[in-house]
Coordinates of C-alpha atoms and ligand atoms in Angstrom, one line a residue:
M26 CA 34.9 -66.2 -18.4
T27 CA 37.6 -63.6 -19.0
T28 CA 38.4 -63.9 -22.7
A29 CA 34.8 -63.7 -23.9
T30 CA 33.9 -60.7 -21.7
E31 CA 36.9 -58.7 -22.7
P32 CA 35.9 -55.4 -24.4
G33 CA 35.8 -55.9 -28.1
T34 CA 35.3 -59.7 -28.1
A35 CA 31.6 -59.6 -27.1
T36 CA 29.0 -59.3 -29.9
N37 CA 26.2 -56.8 -30.1
S38 CA 23.9 -58.4 -27.6
Q39 CA 23.9 -56.8 -24.1
E40 CA 22.8 -60.0 -22.4
T41 CA 25.1 -62.4 -20.8
T42 CA 24.8 -66.1 -20.0
D43 CA 26.9 -68.3 -17.7
G44 CA 28.3 -71.8 -17.3
F45 CA 25.2 -73.1 -15.4
Q46 CA 22.9 -71.9 -18.1
L47 CA 25.0 -73.2 -21.0
V48 CA 25.1 -76.7 -19.5
I49 CA 21.3 -76.6 -19.2
D50 CA 20.7 -75.2 -22.6
A51 CA 23.1 -77.7 -24.2
L52 CA 21.3 -80.6 -22.5
K53 CA 17.9 -79.4 -23.5
L54 CA 19.0 -78.6 -27.1
N55 CA 19.9 -82.3 -27.3
G56 CA 16.6 -83.6 -26.0
I57 CA 17.7 -84.4 -22.5
D58 CA 14.7 -84.0 -20.2
T59 CA 15.7 -85.8 -17.0
I60 CA 18.6 -85.5 -14.5
F61 CA 19.3 -87.9 -11.7
C62 CA 21.3 -86.1 -9.1
L63 CA 22.3 -85.4 -5.6
P64 CA 22.9 -81.7 -4.9
G65 CA 25.8 -80.0 -3.1
I66 CA 28.9 -77.8 -3.9
P67 CA 29.4 -76.9 -6.7
I68 CA 26.3 -78.2 -8.5
T69 CA 23.4 -77.1 -6.2
D70 CA 22.4 -74.2 -8.4
L71 CA 22.7 -76.4 -11.5
T72 CA 20.0 -78.7 -10.1
R73 CA 17.8 -75.7 -9.1
R74 CA 18.2 -73.9 -12.4
S75 CA 17.7 -77.2 -14.3
Q76 CA 14.4 -77.6 -12.6
A77 CA 13.5 -74.0 -13.2
A78 CA 14.3 -74.5 -16.9
G79 CA 11.7 -77.4 -17.1
L80 CA 14.0 -80.4 -16.8
R81 CA 12.8 -83.2 -14.5
V82 CA 15.3 -83.2 -11.7
L83 CA 15.1 -86.3 -9.5
A84 CA 17.2 -86.1 -6.4
F85 CA 18.4 -89.3 -4.7
R86 CA 19.8 -90.1 -1.2
H87 CA 23.0 -91.6 -2.5
E88 CA 24.8 -90.9 -5.8
Q89 CA 25.2 -94.6 -6.6
N90 CA 21.5 -95.0 -7.0
A91 CA 21.2 -91.8 -9.1
G92 CA 23.9 -93.3 -11.3
Y93 CA 22.2 -96.6 -11.7
A94 CA 19.0 -94.8 -12.5
A95 CA 20.8 -92.8 -15.2
S96 CA 22.3 -96.0 -16.6
I97 CA 19.1 -97.8 -17.0
A98 CA 17.3 -94.7 -18.3
G99 CA 19.9 -94.9 -21.0
F100 CA 19.1 -98.5 -21.7
L101 CA 15.3 -97.8 -21.8
T102 CA 15.4 -94.7 -24.0
Q103 CA 18.6 -94.8 -26.1
K104 CA 19.3 -91.3 -24.8
P105 CA 22.2 -91.0 -22.4
G106 CA 21.0 -91.0 -18.8
I107 CA 22.4 -88.0 -16.9
C108 CA 23.8 -88.4 -13.4
L109 CA 24.9 -85.2 -11.7
T110 CA 27.1 -85.3 -8.6
V111 CA 29.3 -83.2 -6.4
S112 CA 33.1 -83.6 -6.4
A113 CA 35.4 -86.3 -4.9
P114 CA 33.2 -88.5 -2.6
G115 CA 30.0 -87.7 -4.6
F116 CA 31.9 -88.4 -7.8
L117 CA 33.3 -91.7 -6.4
N118 CA 29.8 -92.8 -5.3
G119 CA 28.6 -92.2 -8.9
L120 CA 31.6 -93.9 -10.4
N121 CA 30.4 -97.4 -9.7
A122 CA 27.4 -96.7 -11.9
L123 CA 29.5 -95.3 -14.6
A124 CA 31.6 -98.4 -14.7
H125 CA 28.4 -100.5 -14.6
A126 CA 27.0 -98.5 -17.6
T127 CA 30.2 -99.1 -19.6
T128 CA 30.3 -102.8 -18.7
N129 CA 26.6 -103.2 -19.7
C130 CA 26.8 -101.1 -22.8
F131 CA 24.3 -98.5 -21.5
P132 CA 24.6 -94.9 -22.6
M133 CA 25.1 -92.7 -19.6
I134 CA 26.9 -89.4 -18.7
L135 CA 28.2 -88.9 -15.3
I136 CA 28.6 -85.1 -14.8
S137 CA 30.5 -84.2 -11.7
G138 CA 31.5 -80.8 -10.3
S139 CA 35.1 -80.7 -9.3
S140 CA 37.4 -78.5 -7.3
E141 CA 39.8 -75.8 -8.4
R142 CA 42.2 -77.2 -11.0
E143 CA 45.3 -75.2 -9.9
I144 CA 44.9 -76.5 -6.3
V145 CA 44.0 -80.1 -7.3
D146 CA 46.9 -80.4 -9.7
L147 CA 49.4 -79.1 -7.1
Q148 CA 47.8 -81.2 -4.4
Q149 CA 47.4 -78.3 -2.1
G150 CA 44.4 -79.7 -0.3
D151 CA 41.2 -78.1 -1.7
Y152 CA 37.7 -78.9 -0.5
E153 CA 36.9 -82.3 -1.9
E154 CA 40.2 -82.4 -3.9
M155 CA 40.6 -85.2 -6.4
D156 CA 41.8 -85.6 -9.9
Q157 CA 38.5 -87.0 -11.0
L158 CA 39.1 -87.1 -14.7
A159 CA 42.1 -89.4 -14.3
I160 CA 40.2 -91.7 -12.0
A161 CA 37.1 -91.9 -14.3
K162 CA 39.1 -92.7 -17.5
P163 CA 39.7 -96.5 -17.0
V164 CA 36.1 -97.2 -16.3
A165 CA 34.5 -94.8 -18.8
K166 CA 34.1 -95.2 -22.6
A167 CA 35.3 -91.6 -22.8
A168 CA 36.1 -88.8 -20.3
Y169 CA 36.3 -85.1 -20.9
R170 CA 36.8 -81.9 -18.9
V171 CA 35.5 -78.4 -19.8
L172 CA 37.4 -75.4 -18.5
H173 CA 35.8 -72.6 -20.5
A174 CA 32.2 -71.6 -20.8
E175 CA 32.5 -71.4 -24.6
D176 CA 33.5 -75.1 -24.7
I177 CA 30.4 -76.4 -22.9
G178 CA 28.6 -77.0 -26.1
V179 CA 31.4 -79.0 -27.5
G180 CA 31.9 -80.9 -24.2
I181 CA 28.2 -81.9 -24.0
A182 CA 28.1 -82.8 -27.7
R183 CA 31.1 -85.0 -27.4
A184 CA 29.8 -86.7 -24.3
I185 CA 26.5 -87.5 -25.9
R186 CA 28.1 -88.8 -29.1
A187 CA 30.5 -90.9 -27.2
A188 CA 27.8 -92.4 -25.0
V189 CA 25.4 -93.5 -27.7
S190 CA 27.4 -94.1 -30.9
G191 CA 28.8 -97.5 -31.7
R192 CA 28.8 -99.7 -28.6
P193 CA 27.1 -97.5 -26.0
G194 CA 28.8 -96.8 -22.7
G195 CA 29.4 -94.5 -19.7
V196 CA 31.0 -91.1 -20.3
Y197 CA 32.5 -88.9 -17.7
L198 CA 32.2 -85.1 -17.9
D199 CA 34.3 -83.1 -15.5
L200 CA 32.9 -79.6 -14.8
P201 CA 35.1 -77.6 -12.4
A202 CA 33.4 -75.2 -10.0
K203 CA 34.8 -72.1 -11.6
L204 CA 33.2 -73.0 -14.9
F205 CA 29.7 -72.5 -13.7
A206 CA 30.0 -68.8 -12.8
Q207 CA 31.9 -67.9 -15.9
A208 CA 29.9 -65.3 -17.9
M209 CA 29.8 -64.8 -21.6
D210 CA 27.8 -63.0 -24.2
A211 CA 24.4 -64.7 -24.5
E212 CA 24.4 -64.7 -28.3
A213 CA 27.9 -66.1 -28.5
G214 CA 26.9 -68.6 -25.9
K215 CA 24.0 -69.7 -27.9
R216 CA 26.1 -70.1 -31.0
S217 CA 28.6 -72.2 -29.2
L218 CA 26.1 -75.0 -28.5
I219 CA 25.8 -78.0 -30.7
K220 CA 22.8 -80.0 -31.4
V221 CA 24.3 -83.4 -32.2
V222 CA 23.3 -84.6 -35.7
D223 CA 22.7 -88.4 -36.0
P224 CA 24.3 -89.3 -32.6
A225 CA 24.1 -93.0 -33.2
P226 CA 24.5 -93.5 -37.0
R227 CA 23.3 -96.7 -38.5
Q228 CA 26.2 -99.0 -39.4
L229 CA 25.4 -101.3 -42.3
P230 CA 26.9 -104.7 -42.4
A231 CA 29.1 -105.6 -45.4
P232 CA 27.1 -107.7 -48.0
E233 CA 29.7 -110.4 -48.0
S234 CA 29.4 -110.7 -44.2
V235 CA 25.6 -111.1 -44.6
K236 CA 26.1 -113.8 -47.2
R237 CA 28.6 -115.7 -45.0
A238 CA 26.1 -115.6 -42.1
L239 CA 23.2 -116.7 -44.3
D240 CA 25.2 -119.6 -45.8
L241 CA 26.0 -120.9 -42.4
L242 CA 22.4 -120.5 -41.2
K243 CA 20.9 -122.2 -44.2
N244 CA 23.1 -125.2 -43.8
A245 CA 22.4 -125.6 -40.1
K246 CA 20.6 -128.7 -38.9
R247 CA 20.0 -127.5 -35.4
P248 CA 20.2 -123.7 -35.4
L249 CA 19.7 -121.5 -32.4
I250 CA 19.3 -117.7 -31.9
V251 CA 20.5 -116.1 -28.7
L252 CA 19.0 -112.7 -28.0
G253 CA 20.9 -110.4 -25.7
K254 CA 20.2 -107.1 -24.1
G255 CA 21.9 -105.4 -27.1
A256 CA 18.9 -106.7 -29.1
A257 CA 16.5 -105.3 -26.6
Y258 CA 18.4 -101.9 -26.5
A259 CA 18.3 -101.6 -30.3
Q260 CA 14.5 -101.2 -30.3
V261 CA 13.9 -103.1 -33.6
D262 CA 11.5 -105.5 -32.0
D263 CA 9.3 -106.1 -35.1
D264 CA 12.3 -107.0 -37.2
I265 CA 13.7 -109.4 -34.6
R266 CA 10.4 -111.1 -34.3
A267 CA 10.1 -111.3 -38.1
L268 CA 13.5 -112.9 -38.3
V269 CA 12.7 -115.5 -35.6
E270 CA 9.3 -116.3 -37.1
K271 CA 10.4 -116.3 -40.7
T272 CA 13.3 -118.6 -40.1
G273 CA 11.5 -120.7 -37.5
I274 CA 14.7 -121.0 -35.5
P275 CA 14.3 -121.5 -31.7
Y276 CA 15.7 -118.7 -29.6
L277 CA 17.0 -118.2 -26.2
P278 CA 16.6 -114.8 -24.6
M279 CA 19.3 -113.6 -22.2
S280 CA 17.9 -112.2 -19.0
M281 CA 17.2 -108.6 -20.1
A282 CA 16.1 -109.8 -23.6
K283 CA 13.2 -111.7 -22.1
G284 CA 9.9 -110.4 -23.5
L285 CA 11.5 -109.2 -26.8
L286 CA 9.2 -111.9 -28.1
P287 CA 6.8 -113.2 -25.4
D288 CA 8.4 -115.9 -23.2
T289 CA 5.4 -118.0 -24.1
H290 CA 6.3 -118.0 -27.8
E291 CA 6.4 -121.4 -29.4
L292 CA 10.0 -120.9 -30.5
C293 CA 11.2 -119.7 -27.1
A294 CA 13.7 -122.3 -25.9
S295 CA 14.3 -120.9 -22.3
A296 CA 12.7 -124.0 -20.7
A297 CA 15.0 -126.2 -22.8
R298 CA 18.3 -124.2 -22.3
S299 CA 20.4 -127.1 -21.1
Y300 CA 19.3 -129.1 -24.1
V301 CA 19.6 -126.5 -26.9
L302 CA 23.1 -125.1 -25.9
P303 CA 25.0 -128.4 -26.3
E304 CA 22.8 -129.7 -29.2
A305 CA 22.8 -126.6 -31.5
D306 CA 25.2 -126.8 -34.5
V307 CA 24.9 -123.1 -35.5
V308 CA 24.3 -120.4 -33.0
M309 CA 23.5 -116.8 -34.0
L310 CA 24.2 -114.3 -31.3
I311 CA 22.2 -111.0 -31.6
G312 CA 23.5 -108.4 -29.2
A313 CA 24.8 -110.9 -26.7
R314 CA 28.5 -111.4 -25.7
L315 CA 29.9 -114.9 -25.1
N316 CA 30.9 -113.9 -21.6
W317 CA 30.5 -115.8 -18.3
L318 CA 26.7 -115.6 -18.6
L319 CA 27.0 -117.9 -21.7
S320 CA 29.9 -120.0 -20.2
H321 CA 32.3 -118.3 -22.7
G322 CA 30.7 -120.3 -25.6
K323 CA 32.5 -123.5 -24.5
G324 CA 32.8 -126.2 -21.9
R325 CA 30.2 -128.6 -20.7
T326 CA 27.3 -126.2 -21.1
W327 CA 28.0 -126.2 -24.8
G328 CA 28.7 -130.0 -25.0
G329 CA 32.4 -129.7 -24.7
K330 CA 34.2 -132.7 -23.2
G331 CA 36.1 -130.7 -20.5
P332 CA 35.4 -127.4 -18.8
K333 CA 37.2 -125.4 -21.5
D334 CA 36.6 -127.5 -24.5
W335 CA 34.8 -126.2 -27.6
G336 CA 31.4 -127.9 -28.1
G337 CA 31.6 -127.9 -31.9
Q338 CA 29.2 -125.1 -32.6
K339 CA 29.6 -122.6 -35.4
F340 CA 28.9 -119.0 -34.3
I341 CA 27.4 -116.1 -36.1
Q342 CA 27.7 -112.9 -34.1
I343 CA 25.7 -109.7 -34.7
D344 CA 27.4 -106.8 -32.9
I345 CA 28.2 -103.2 -33.4
S346 CA 31.6 -103.7 -31.9
A347 CA 34.0 -105.2 -34.4
Q348 CA 36.3 -106.2 -31.6
E349 CA 33.8 -108.4 -29.9
A350 CA 34.2 -111.4 -32.2
D351 CA 36.6 -114.2 -31.2
S352 CA 36.8 -112.9 -27.7
N353 CA 36.2 -116.4 -26.4
V354 CA 35.7 -118.9 -29.2
R355 CA 36.0 -118.6 -33.0
I356 CA 33.2 -116.6 -34.6
D357 CA 32.7 -118.1 -38.0
A358 CA 30.5 -115.3 -39.3
P359 CA 30.9 -111.9 -37.6
L360 CA 28.2 -109.5 -38.7
V361 CA 29.3 -106.1 -37.7
G362 CA 26.8 -103.3 -37.7
D363 CA 23.8 -102.1 -35.8
I364 CA 21.3 -104.8 -35.0
G365 CA 18.5 -103.1 -37.0
S366 CA 20.5 -102.9 -40.2
C367 CA 21.9 -106.4 -39.7
V368 CA 18.6 -108.0 -39.1
Q369 CA 17.0 -106.2 -42.0
A370 CA 19.9 -107.4 -44.3
L371 CA 19.3 -111.0 -43.1
L372 CA 15.6 -110.7 -43.7
S373 CA 16.0 -109.5 -47.2
G374 CA 18.7 -112.1 -47.9
I375 CA 16.4 -114.8 -46.7
G376 CA 13.8 -113.9 -49.3
S377 CA 10.9 -116.3 -49.7
G378 CA 12.7 -119.7 -50.3
W379 CA 13.7 -120.4 -46.7
T380 CA 13.4 -123.9 -45.3
R381 CA 12.6 -124.0 -41.6
P382 CA 14.6 -126.3 -39.4
G383 CA 13.6 -129.9 -39.5
N384 CA 11.0 -131.4 -37.2
D385 CA 13.6 -133.6 -35.5
W386 CA 15.2 -130.5 -34.0
L387 CA 12.0 -128.4 -33.4
G388 CA 10.3 -131.5 -32.1
S389 CA 12.9 -132.4 -29.6
V390 CA 13.2 -128.8 -28.4
A391 CA 9.4 -128.7 -27.9
E392 CA 9.4 -132.0 -26.1
R393 CA 12.1 -130.9 -23.6
K394 CA 10.3 -127.7 -23.1
S395 CA 6.9 -129.2 -22.3
K396 CA 8.5 -131.7 -19.9
N397 CA 10.2 -128.9 -18.0
V398 CA 7.2 -126.6 -18.1
E399 CA 5.1 -129.4 -16.7
R400 CA 7.5 -130.1 -13.9
M401 CA 7.7 -126.3 -13.1
A402 CA 3.9 -126.1 -13.0
E403 CA 3.7 -128.9 -10.4
T404 CA 6.3 -127.1 -8.2
L405 CA 4.4 -123.8 -8.6
A406 CA 1.1 -125.4 -7.6
K407 CA 2.4 -126.4 -4.2
N408 CA 1.5 -124.2 -1.2
P409 CA 4.1 -125.0 1.5
T410 CA 4.3 -123.3 4.9
P411 CA 6.3 -121.2 5.3
M412 CA 6.1 -119.7 1.8
N413 CA 9.0 -120.5 -0.5
F414 CA 10.5 -118.7 -3.6
H415 CA 8.2 -120.8 -5.9
S416 CA 4.9 -120.2 -4.2
A417 CA 5.7 -116.5 -3.8
L418 CA 6.9 -116.1 -7.4
N419 CA 3.9 -117.9 -8.7
V420 CA 1.9 -114.9 -7.5
V421 CA 4.4 -112.4 -9.1
R422 CA 4.1 -114.5 -12.3
D423 CA 0.3 -114.0 -12.4
I424 CA 0.5 -110.3 -11.6
V425 CA 3.1 -109.7 -14.4
K426 CA 1.0 -111.7 -16.8
A427 CA -2.0 -109.5 -16.0
N428 CA 0.1 -106.3 -16.3
P429 CA 2.4 -107.0 -19.2
E430 CA 3.3 -103.3 -19.5
A431 CA 4.7 -103.2 -16.0
I432 CA 8.5 -103.1 -15.7
L433 CA 10.1 -105.8 -13.6
V434 CA 13.2 -104.9 -11.6
N435 CA 15.0 -107.9 -10.2
E436 CA 18.1 -108.4 -8.0
G437 CA 19.3 -110.9 -5.4
A438 CA 20.8 -114.4 -5.8
N439 CA 18.0 -116.9 -5.4
A440 CA 15.5 -114.1 -5.6
L441 CA 17.0 -113.3 -9.0
D442 CA 17.5 -116.8 -10.4
F443 CA 14.1 -118.1 -9.5
T444 CA 12.3 -114.9 -10.8
R445 CA 14.2 -115.1 -14.1
S446 CA 13.1 -118.6 -14.7
I447 CA 9.5 -118.5 -13.2
V448 CA 8.2 -115.0 -14.2
D449 CA 7.4 -114.9 -18.0
M450 CA 7.8 -111.5 -19.7
Y451 CA 5.6 -110.5 -22.6
R452 CA 6.9 -107.2 -23.9
P453 CA 10.4 -105.8 -24.8
R454 CA 12.5 -104.0 -22.3
K455 CA 10.3 -104.8 -19.3
R456 CA 12.8 -106.8 -17.4
I457 CA 15.8 -104.9 -15.9
D458 CA 18.2 -106.6 -13.5
V459 CA 21.7 -107.1 -12.2
G460 CA 23.2 -107.3 -15.7
T461 CA 26.7 -108.2 -16.8
W462 CA 28.3 -108.0 -13.4
G463 CA 25.6 -109.6 -11.4
I464 CA 25.7 -106.5 -9.3
M465 CA 23.6 -105.9 -6.1
G466 CA 22.3 -102.4 -5.5
V467 CA 20.7 -101.4 -8.7
G468 CA 17.2 -102.0 -7.4
M469 CA 15.7 -98.8 -6.2
G470 CA 17.6 -96.6 -8.7
Y471 CA 16.2 -98.8 -11.4
C472 CA 12.7 -98.4 -9.9
V473 CA 12.9 -94.6 -9.9
A474 CA 14.2 -94.5 -13.5
A475 CA 11.7 -97.0 -14.8
A476 CA 8.8 -95.2 -13.2
A477 CA 10.0 -91.8 -14.3
V478 CA 11.1 -92.4 -17.9
A479 CA 8.8 -95.2 -18.9
R480 CA 5.9 -94.0 -16.9
Q481 CA 4.8 -97.5 -16.2
Q482 CA 3.9 -99.5 -13.1
V483 CA 7.1 -100.9 -11.7
I484 CA 7.4 -104.2 -9.8
A485 CA 10.6 -104.9 -8.0
V486 CA 11.5 -108.4 -6.8
E487 CA 14.3 -108.0 -4.4
G488 CA 16.4 -110.3 -2.2
D489 CA 16.5 -109.0 1.3
S490 CA 20.2 -108.5 1.0
A491 CA 20.0 -106.9 -2.4
F492 CA 17.3 -104.5 -1.2
G493 CA 19.5 -103.2 1.6
F494 CA 22.0 -101.8 -0.9
S495 CA 19.6 -99.1 -2.0
G496 CA 16.8 -99.3 0.5
M497 CA 16.9 -95.7 1.6
E498 CA 15.6 -94.7 -1.8
V499 CA 12.1 -95.8 -0.8
E500 CA 12.0 -92.2 0.5
T501 CA 12.7 -91.0 -3.0
I502 CA 10.0 -93.3 -4.4
C503 CA 7.5 -91.9 -1.9
R504 CA 8.7 -88.3 -2.4
Y505 CA 8.0 -88.5 -6.1
N506 CA 4.9 -90.7 -5.5
L507 CA 6.1 -93.3 -8.0
P508 CA 4.0 -96.3 -8.9
V509 CA 6.5 -98.8 -7.5
C510 CA 5.6 -102.1 -5.8
I511 CA 8.6 -103.6 -4.1
V512 CA 8.5 -107.2 -3.0
V513 CA 11.3 -108.1 -0.6
M514 CA 11.9 -111.8 -0.6
N515 CA 12.8 -112.0 3.0
N516 CA 14.7 -115.2 3.8
N517 CA 16.7 -113.6 6.7
G518 CA 19.9 -113.3 4.8
V519 CA 22.3 -113.6 1.9
Y520 CA 21.3 -116.8 0.1
K521 CA 19.5 -118.1 3.2
G522 CA 19.1 -117.3 6.9
T523 CA 20.4 -120.5 8.5
D524 CA 24.1 -120.1 8.6
V525 CA 25.7 -120.3 12.1
N526 CA 28.8 -118.7 13.4
P527 CA 31.4 -121.5 13.1
A528 CA 33.3 -120.1 16.1
G529 CA 30.2 -120.2 18.3
G530 CA 30.6 -116.6 19.5
P531 CA 27.7 -114.1 20.0
D532 CA 28.0 -112.6 16.5
V533 CA 25.8 -114.2 13.9
A534 CA 27.2 -115.6 10.7
P535 CA 28.2 -113.1 8.0
T536 CA 25.4 -114.1 5.7
V537 CA 22.6 -113.8 8.3
F538 CA 20.5 -110.7 9.1
V539 CA 18.0 -109.8 11.9
K540 CA 15.5 -112.6 11.9
G541 CA 11.9 -111.7 11.0
A542 CA 12.9 -108.1 10.0
R543 CA 10.0 -105.9 9.0
Y544 CA 11.1 -104.2 5.8
D545 CA 7.5 -103.1 5.2
R546 CA 7.8 -100.6 8.1
I547 CA 10.6 -98.7 6.3
I548 CA 8.3 -97.4 3.6
E549 CA 5.6 -96.5 6.2
A550 CA 8.0 -94.0 7.6
F551 CA 7.7 -92.0 4.4
G552 CA 3.9 -92.4 3.9
G553 CA 4.0 -95.4 1.6
V554 CA 2.1 -98.6 2.0
G555 CA 3.8 -101.4 3.9
V556 CA 2.4 -105.0 3.9
H557 CA 3.7 -108.0 5.8
A558 CA 2.8 -111.1 3.7
T559 CA 3.3 -114.6 5.0
T560 CA 1.1 -116.5 2.4
P561 CA 0.7 -116.4 -1.4
A562 CA -2.9 -115.1 -0.8
E563 CA -1.6 -112.2 1.3
L564 CA 1.1 -111.4 -1.3
R565 CA -1.4 -111.6 -4.1
K566 CA -3.8 -109.2 -2.5
A567 CA -1.1 -106.7 -1.6
M568 CA 0.3 -106.7 -5.2
E569 CA -3.1 -106.3 -6.7
D570 CA -3.8 -103.4 -4.4
A571 CA -0.5 -101.8 -5.2
V572 CA -1.0 -102.1 -9.0
R573 CA -4.6 -100.8 -8.7
S574 CA -3.7 -97.9 -6.5
R575 CA -0.3 -97.1 -8.0
K576 CA 0.8 -96.1 -4.5
P577 CA 4.4 -96.7 -3.5
T578 CA 4.2 -100.1 -1.7
L579 CA 6.7 -102.4 0.0
I580 CA 5.7 -105.9 0.7
N581 CA 7.8 -107.9 3.1
A582 CA 7.3 -111.4 1.7
V583 CA 8.4 -113.9 4.4
I584 CA 10.2 -116.8 2.7
D585 CA 11.4 -120.0 4.2
E586 CA 14.9 -119.2 5.5
T587 CA 16.1 -122.6 4.4
A588 CA 14.8 -122.2 0.8
G589 CA 17.8 -120.7 -1.0
T590 CA 21.1 -122.2 -2.1
E591 CA 24.6 -120.6 -1.8
S592 CA 25.1 -118.1 -4.7
G593 CA 21.9 -119.3 -6.3
R594 CA 22.6 -120.8 -9.7
I595 CA 26.2 -119.7 -9.8
T596 CA 27.5 -121.9 -7.0
S597 CA 30.2 -123.2 -9.3
L598 CA 31.9 -119.8 -9.4
N599 CA 32.2 -119.7 -5.6
P600 CA 35.7 -120.9 -4.6
S601 CA 34.9 -122.1 -1.1
A602 CA 31.8 -124.0 -2.3
A603 CA 34.0 -125.7 -4.9
K604 CA 36.5 -126.8 -2.2
K605 CA 33.8 -128.4 -0.1
K606 CA 33.0 -130.9 -2.9
Ligands
ADP722 P1 23.6 -110.1 -22.5 O1 24.2 -109.8 -21.2 O2 22.1 -109.9 -22.6 O3 24.1 -111.3 -23.1 P2 25.6 -108.3 -23.5 O4 25.6 -107.1 -22.6 O5 26.6 -109.3 -23.1 O6 24.2 -108.9 -23.5 O7 25.8 -107.9 -25.0 C1 25.3 -106.8 -25.6 C2 26.0 -106.6 -26.9 O8 25.1 -105.8 -27.7 C3 27.3 -105.8 -26.8 O9 28.3 -106.6 -27.3 C4 27.1 -104.6 -27.6 O10 28.2 -104.2 -28.3 C5 25.9 -105.0 -28.5 N1 25.1 -103.9 -28.9 C6 24.5 -103.0 -28.1 N2 23.7 -102.1 -28.9 C7 23.8 -102.6 -30.2 C8 23.2 -102.2 -31.4 N3 22.4 -101.2 -31.5 N4 23.6 -102.8 -32.5 C9 24.5 -103.9 -32.4 N5 25.0 -104.3 -31.3 C10 24.7 -103.7 -30.2
TZD723 N1 28.2 -106.8 -3.6 C1 27.8 -106.4 -4.8 C2 27.9 -104.9 -5.2 N2 27.4 -107.3 -5.7 C3 27.3 -108.6 -5.4 N3 26.9 -109.4 -6.4 C4 27.7 -109.0 -4.1 C5 28.1 -108.1 -3.3 C6 27.7 -110.5 -3.7 N4 26.3 -111.0 -3.7 C7 25.7 -111.7 -4.7 O1 26.3 -112.0 -5.8 S1 24.1 -112.0 -4.4 C8 24.1 -111.3 -2.9 C9 25.4 -110.8 -2.7 C10 25.7 -110.0 -1.4 C11 22.9 -111.2 -2.0 C12 22.1 -112.4 -2.0 O2 21.1 -112.3 -1.0 P1 19.7 -111.8 -1.3 O3 19.1 -113.0 -2.2 O4 19.0 -111.8 0.0 O5 19.7 -110.6 -2.1 P2 18.7 -114.5 -1.8 O6 17.3 -114.6 -2.4 O7 18.7 -114.6 -0.3 O8 19.6 -115.4 -2.4
MG724 MG1 18.0 -113.3 1.0

């Protein structure tokens, strides 16, 4: 770096530092201990020197998977997950995950090396030339570029603060190749770094907002709480549990909020979802948006007459983003603040004189629940040949019950929907899945991150299509010897394996894969354990062995290829399926 090394500008110390070192020092100073990356020009030395400096550097086979790993590490730890990539194509591969992090409100920083600014800006054709900053901006919560070594401290500090404060999201940090080799005085370099103070400050709700919410809740006849992944992210599990139990209000966990309270809790209304949504009169959303996953808070799901009609519910919404309220339907009592502070304020406002909801409401919820649970138990008890989703997931359900600390990764269509409803979760932040976009490809990246940062056994339930998006990362799982047990629900295709080519030609239908594929053999190539399971008994034994040995394991679970339905539970969103009706 020219200015800092000019005679007279350096301080007394003789030692110099450089851009590489300052990035590493800045990350470490802020408690970052893991980097998810894929090396190459210009960041190869950054990955090496990070490892030398004691960071855990996990290298992937494709940047998208490193990015997904970083995003979910952010969700699990509240620290921004760091993904490090090369320029242009590497950056673009990572960009999907950055957008995913922003969409899901996960804190993540995508750090990409970039080519020479002068050449990029004049479009003179540099190696991997691209104006990455401009491209990242629309999908990132914030995007910054650092040109001078003495600004690295500020750049990293801003990136961290932007990722974790307020509504968390994905941040892009552009580090041009020239930056890394810039030298500056070591003392001055050290002084330029910033340890971020209070990166995600508490945000207390206004007392009048708390009162408004409590008034609504107190007068409700049929109240309902919806817990979203924001509530899981907030890590205030005891307070949320206290709120549910003190008020006695039934709650519905969104997919990644499952286990915040055990799914077997008497107030869990998951098994009565289609009853409680239209019937509730006051709904309190805690860290959950009224997006498509909740049918936008209106329509028939909520008891509305037509597909877009309001069902008559009043809504309380706890969210850190003031802009979220009214995005779909009227929010009668927005409670803006961090979930911890909001829930505590509600708890103290409730005091001791709270009346629990009447037995007519709790009783009918319980009745619906037990009917549905009974019906499910009957289905799960069946043992058809070939194995279907239910009989296979009955095994997964038992294994998760016996290993409640294990983290469950889940993606696919039917493989997702059935797992979500069949496999109970018992602890917070143990279920990580396709999230807000319903995205395929998060699987193996999530497995690596979960095993690395949470240091728990990981169980992944993967559709055979879903698995294919990140399947090569089984090498990564084997390389780092991670305790990951992957179950591929192999029904020979996307949704099912029975489609035929309508034109009758030699190509199979677009949803169909090689029949009887042996996914188990992929992991064997890298020294992991592969198991071919055609019965629940074989699946059970293989999963038990995997959990006991903690060896990287891939079980090819052969599922009846006729078992799935088009798009799983979201057939209604599929235009061609709608046309057929
Ligand atoms: P789900 O998909 O589980 O319904 P969403 O991703 O739609 O959940 O919603 C999560 C919400 O949680 C977002 O609106 C986000 O702003 C909010 N959120 C995240 N962290 C916090 C927090 N610490 N305090 C308050 N709100 C939060
Ligand atoms: N691409 C991406 C990135 N995300 C997507 N969601 C899709 C494509 C579309 N898609 C789904 O929504 S589910 C799915 C695709 C391709 C795969 C379903 O097949 P599967 O699961 O084998 O994973 P089931 O059990 O056969 O239904
Ligand atoms: Mg499939």
